[in-house]
Each structure stands twice: as C-alpha cells, then as structure tokens.
Coordinates of C-alpha atoms in Angstrom, one line a residue:
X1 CA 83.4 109.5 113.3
X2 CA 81.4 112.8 114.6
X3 CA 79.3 114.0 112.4
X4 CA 81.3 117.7 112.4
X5 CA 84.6 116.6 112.3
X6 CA 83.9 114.9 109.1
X7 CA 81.8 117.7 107.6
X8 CA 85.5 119.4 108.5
X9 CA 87.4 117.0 106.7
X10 CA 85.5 117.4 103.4
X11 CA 85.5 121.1 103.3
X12 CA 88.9 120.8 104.0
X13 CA 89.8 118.0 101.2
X14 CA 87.5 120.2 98.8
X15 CA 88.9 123.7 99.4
X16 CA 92.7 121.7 99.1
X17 CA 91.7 120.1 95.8
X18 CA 90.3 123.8 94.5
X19 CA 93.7 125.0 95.5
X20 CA 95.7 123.0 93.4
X21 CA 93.6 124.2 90.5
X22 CA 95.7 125.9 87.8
X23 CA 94.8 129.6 85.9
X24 CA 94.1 127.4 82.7
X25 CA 92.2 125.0 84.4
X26 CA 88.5 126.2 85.0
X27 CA 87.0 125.5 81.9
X28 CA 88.3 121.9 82.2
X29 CA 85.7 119.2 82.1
X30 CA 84.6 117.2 85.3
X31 CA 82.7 114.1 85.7
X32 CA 79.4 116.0 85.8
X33 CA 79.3 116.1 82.2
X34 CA 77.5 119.2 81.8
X35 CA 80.1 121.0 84.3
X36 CA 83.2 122.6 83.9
X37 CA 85.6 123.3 86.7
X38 CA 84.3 126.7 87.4
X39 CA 81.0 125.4 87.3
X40 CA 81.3 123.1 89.6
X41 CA 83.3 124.5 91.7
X42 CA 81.0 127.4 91.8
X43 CA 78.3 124.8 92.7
X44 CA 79.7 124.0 96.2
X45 CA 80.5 127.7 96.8
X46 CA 76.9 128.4 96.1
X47 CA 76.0 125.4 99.3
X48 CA 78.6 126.9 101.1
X49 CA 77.1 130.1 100.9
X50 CA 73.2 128.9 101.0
X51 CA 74.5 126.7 104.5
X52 CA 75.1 129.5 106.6
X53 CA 71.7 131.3 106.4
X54 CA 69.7 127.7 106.1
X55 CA 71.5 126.5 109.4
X56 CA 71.3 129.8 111.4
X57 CA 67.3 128.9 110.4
X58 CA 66.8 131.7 107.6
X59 CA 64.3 130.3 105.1
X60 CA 64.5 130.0 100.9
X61 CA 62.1 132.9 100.9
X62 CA 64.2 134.8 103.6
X63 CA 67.5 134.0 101.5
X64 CA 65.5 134.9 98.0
X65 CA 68.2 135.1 95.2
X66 CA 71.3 136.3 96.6
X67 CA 73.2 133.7 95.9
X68 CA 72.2 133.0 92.0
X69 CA 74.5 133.5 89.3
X70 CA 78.5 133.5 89.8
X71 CA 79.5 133.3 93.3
X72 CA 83.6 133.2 92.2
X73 CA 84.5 136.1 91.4
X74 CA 87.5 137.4 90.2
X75 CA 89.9 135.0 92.6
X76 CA 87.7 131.5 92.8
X77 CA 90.5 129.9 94.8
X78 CA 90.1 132.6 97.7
X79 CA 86.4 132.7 97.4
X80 CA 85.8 128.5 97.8
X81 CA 88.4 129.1 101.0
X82 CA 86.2 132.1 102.6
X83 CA 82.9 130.0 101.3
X84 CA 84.0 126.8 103.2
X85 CA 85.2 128.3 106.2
X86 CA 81.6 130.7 106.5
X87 CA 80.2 126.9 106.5
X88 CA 82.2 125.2 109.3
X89 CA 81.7 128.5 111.7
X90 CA 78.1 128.1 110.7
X91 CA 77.7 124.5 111.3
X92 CA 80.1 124.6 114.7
X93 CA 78.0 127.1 116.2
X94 CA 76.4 125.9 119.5
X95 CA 73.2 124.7 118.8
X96 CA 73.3 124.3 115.1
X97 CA 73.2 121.1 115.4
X98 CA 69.6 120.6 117.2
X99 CA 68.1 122.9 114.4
X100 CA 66.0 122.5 112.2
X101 CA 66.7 123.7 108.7
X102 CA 64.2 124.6 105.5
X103 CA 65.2 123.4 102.5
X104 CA 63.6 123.1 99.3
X105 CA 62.1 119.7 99.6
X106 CA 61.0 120.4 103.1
X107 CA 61.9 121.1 106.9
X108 CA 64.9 118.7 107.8
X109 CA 67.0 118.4 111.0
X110 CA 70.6 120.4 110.5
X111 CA 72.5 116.7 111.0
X112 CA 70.1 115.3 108.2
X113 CA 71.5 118.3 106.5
X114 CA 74.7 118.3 107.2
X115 CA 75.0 115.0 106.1
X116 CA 73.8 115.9 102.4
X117 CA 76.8 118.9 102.7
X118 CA 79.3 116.1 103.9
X119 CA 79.1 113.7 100.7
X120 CA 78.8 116.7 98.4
X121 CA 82.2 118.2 99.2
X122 CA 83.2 114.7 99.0
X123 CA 82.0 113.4 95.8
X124 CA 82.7 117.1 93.9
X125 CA 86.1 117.3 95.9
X126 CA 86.8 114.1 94.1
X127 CA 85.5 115.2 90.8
X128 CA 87.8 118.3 91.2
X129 CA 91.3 116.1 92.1
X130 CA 90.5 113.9 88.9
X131 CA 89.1 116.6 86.5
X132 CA 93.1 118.2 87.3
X133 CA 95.0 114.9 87.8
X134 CA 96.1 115.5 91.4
X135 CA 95.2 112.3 93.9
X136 CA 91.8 111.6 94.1
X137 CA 92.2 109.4 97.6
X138 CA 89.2 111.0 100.4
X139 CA 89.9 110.4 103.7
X140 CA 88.9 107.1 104.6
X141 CA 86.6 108.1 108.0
X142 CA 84.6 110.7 106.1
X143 CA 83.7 108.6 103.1
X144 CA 82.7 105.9 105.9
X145 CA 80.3 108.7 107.1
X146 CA 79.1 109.6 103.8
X147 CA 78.7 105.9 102.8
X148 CA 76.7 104.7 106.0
X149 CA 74.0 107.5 105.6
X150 CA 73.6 107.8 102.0
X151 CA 72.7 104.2 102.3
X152 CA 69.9 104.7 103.5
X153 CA 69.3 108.0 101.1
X154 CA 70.2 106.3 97.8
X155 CA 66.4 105.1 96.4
X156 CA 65.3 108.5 97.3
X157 CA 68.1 110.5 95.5
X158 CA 67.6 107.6 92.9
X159 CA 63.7 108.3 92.7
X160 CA 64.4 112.4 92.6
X161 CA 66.8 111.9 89.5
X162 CA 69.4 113.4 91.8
X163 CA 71.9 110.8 90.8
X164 CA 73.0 109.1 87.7
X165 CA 72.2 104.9 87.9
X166 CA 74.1 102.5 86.6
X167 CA 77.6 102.6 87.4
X168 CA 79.0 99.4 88.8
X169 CA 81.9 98.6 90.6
X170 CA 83.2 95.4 91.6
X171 CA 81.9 94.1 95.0
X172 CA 85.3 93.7 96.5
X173 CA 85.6 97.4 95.3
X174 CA 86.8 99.9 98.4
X175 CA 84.1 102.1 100.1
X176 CA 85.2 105.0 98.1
X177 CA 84.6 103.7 94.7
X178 CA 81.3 102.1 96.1
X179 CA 80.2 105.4 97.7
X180 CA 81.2 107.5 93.9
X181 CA 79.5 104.8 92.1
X182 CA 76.5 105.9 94.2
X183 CA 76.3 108.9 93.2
X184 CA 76.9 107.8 89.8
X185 CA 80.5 108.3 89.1
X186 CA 83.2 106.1 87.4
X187 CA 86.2 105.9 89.7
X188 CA 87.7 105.1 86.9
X189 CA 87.2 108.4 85.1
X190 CA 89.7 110.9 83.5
X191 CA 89.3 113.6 81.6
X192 CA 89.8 112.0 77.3
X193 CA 93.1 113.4 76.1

C-alpha cells in the first residue's frame, strides 16, 4: 500500500474512534497506563498539530512551544477532526514527500516520518476503540504498512525506552496483535470493571 493512502487511513480510523467517544468518557483509562482519554487523545492532536509545520520544513526552534499544554479545547471531538485533516493536507502537499523534516532526535526524510505518524494513529486509534469498547479491528493494509517498517524500527524504539517490552502474543497471532504487542500493548486489554 502507498505510503499516503495509509497515513489516510489511520487518521481516518483515529478521528472515527475519537468520534464515538462519549461526554463521560475522557477521563477513562487507556492502555497507556498513565493516560486518560483526553490525554491521549490530546497526544495525537498535539502530532497532528506539530506535523504540519515539521513537514512544510519549520524547525523545533521555529515551532517553539505553541503547541504545549491542552490542544482540545472546549469541543475535543471537533478539534482531533480539524487536527487530522491540517495533517493529511500537510502531508499531500506536492513535494512533502521528498522533504526532509527536523525532529527532535535529528533530521529525517518526511516518509521516514510519516511512517512514525502512520503507526501512531494506529496503535492510539486502537487504544481509543478499546479504552470505549467500540471495535478495535485496523484496517488490515495499513497495519501491514505499519508492521513492515516498524520492523526494522523496533530495537531502536526498544533501546530509546519508547516502547514497553514484554508483551507476547502467540506466533500464529494476526499482524495486528503482533504489530500492538510491539509497541507494547496487550490485545487482549480492557479497561477492569
């Protein structure tokens, strides 16, 4: 699958999960253990937001700290929708792609990054679905994506702590639960009753 069309697909499978997200919801806990609902979801609103300057080539300096603090607002479900949608105009946008973007832990070409943004709507789109109990199924073809590069990025996110270890699956387990035991999630979680 192209790289773009499946950074598409996750926003899109994120910003549907936030949507189903109820008014009593948001302090809710998530997989990230130290993450509410509103915490995480304010999280990817914050990438969303930090994507568009990073990928039009801004620098962290450049950026500086607009985007600290609370990025929802008063109407969170709105705000992830305008977030994610800032994102894919910002990564369509001809020549994004053959940029390259500074991030915190160095330069990186804007696939390389794109990538990154790819499984982390995924993985936090499926925190958010299980957190409310709505169906935590990705779509297949963007989880593929996901799983093919962050093979080759798991010792490193391993090495930066970026990742929880230890979560095993079974080896016959889908590429889904493979890909959310990677980045260090149960697929078996639920929030305890």
């Amino acid at each position: 699958m192209e790289l773009l069309e499946a950074y598409r697909r996750s926003l899109a499978e994120f910003v549907d999960r936030v949507d189903q997200i109820e008014p009593g919801q948001w302090s809710d806990p998530t997989p990230c253990s130290d993450w509410d609902l509103r915490t995480l979801v304010n999280h990817v609103v914050t990438e969303d937001r930090w994507s568009v300057p990073l990928l039009a080539g801004r620098t962290i300096d450049e950026v500086g700290d607009r985007f600290d603090g609370d990025q929802l607002g008063d109407d969170p479900i709105a705000t992830a929708r305008e977030a994610a949608a800032q994102s894919e105009i910002a990564a369509t946008h001809p020549g994004t792609l053959d940029r390259t973007v500074h991030l915190s832990g160095g330069d990186a070409p804007a696939t390389e990054y794109l990538q990154q943004l790819l499984a982390e709507h995924l993985v936090h789109g499926w925190d958010v679905a299980v957190a409310i109990g709505v169906q935590p199924r990705l779509d297949p073809d963007a989880v593929h994506a996901a799983a093919q590069w962050f093979a080759g990025q798991i010792d490193a996110y391993r090495r930066d702590n970026l990742v929880r270890t230890g979560v095993e699956v079974p080896a016959d387990a889908d590429e889904q639960d493979h890909l959310l035991a990677a980045f260090g999630r149960d697929p078996n979680w639920a929030p305890s009753s």
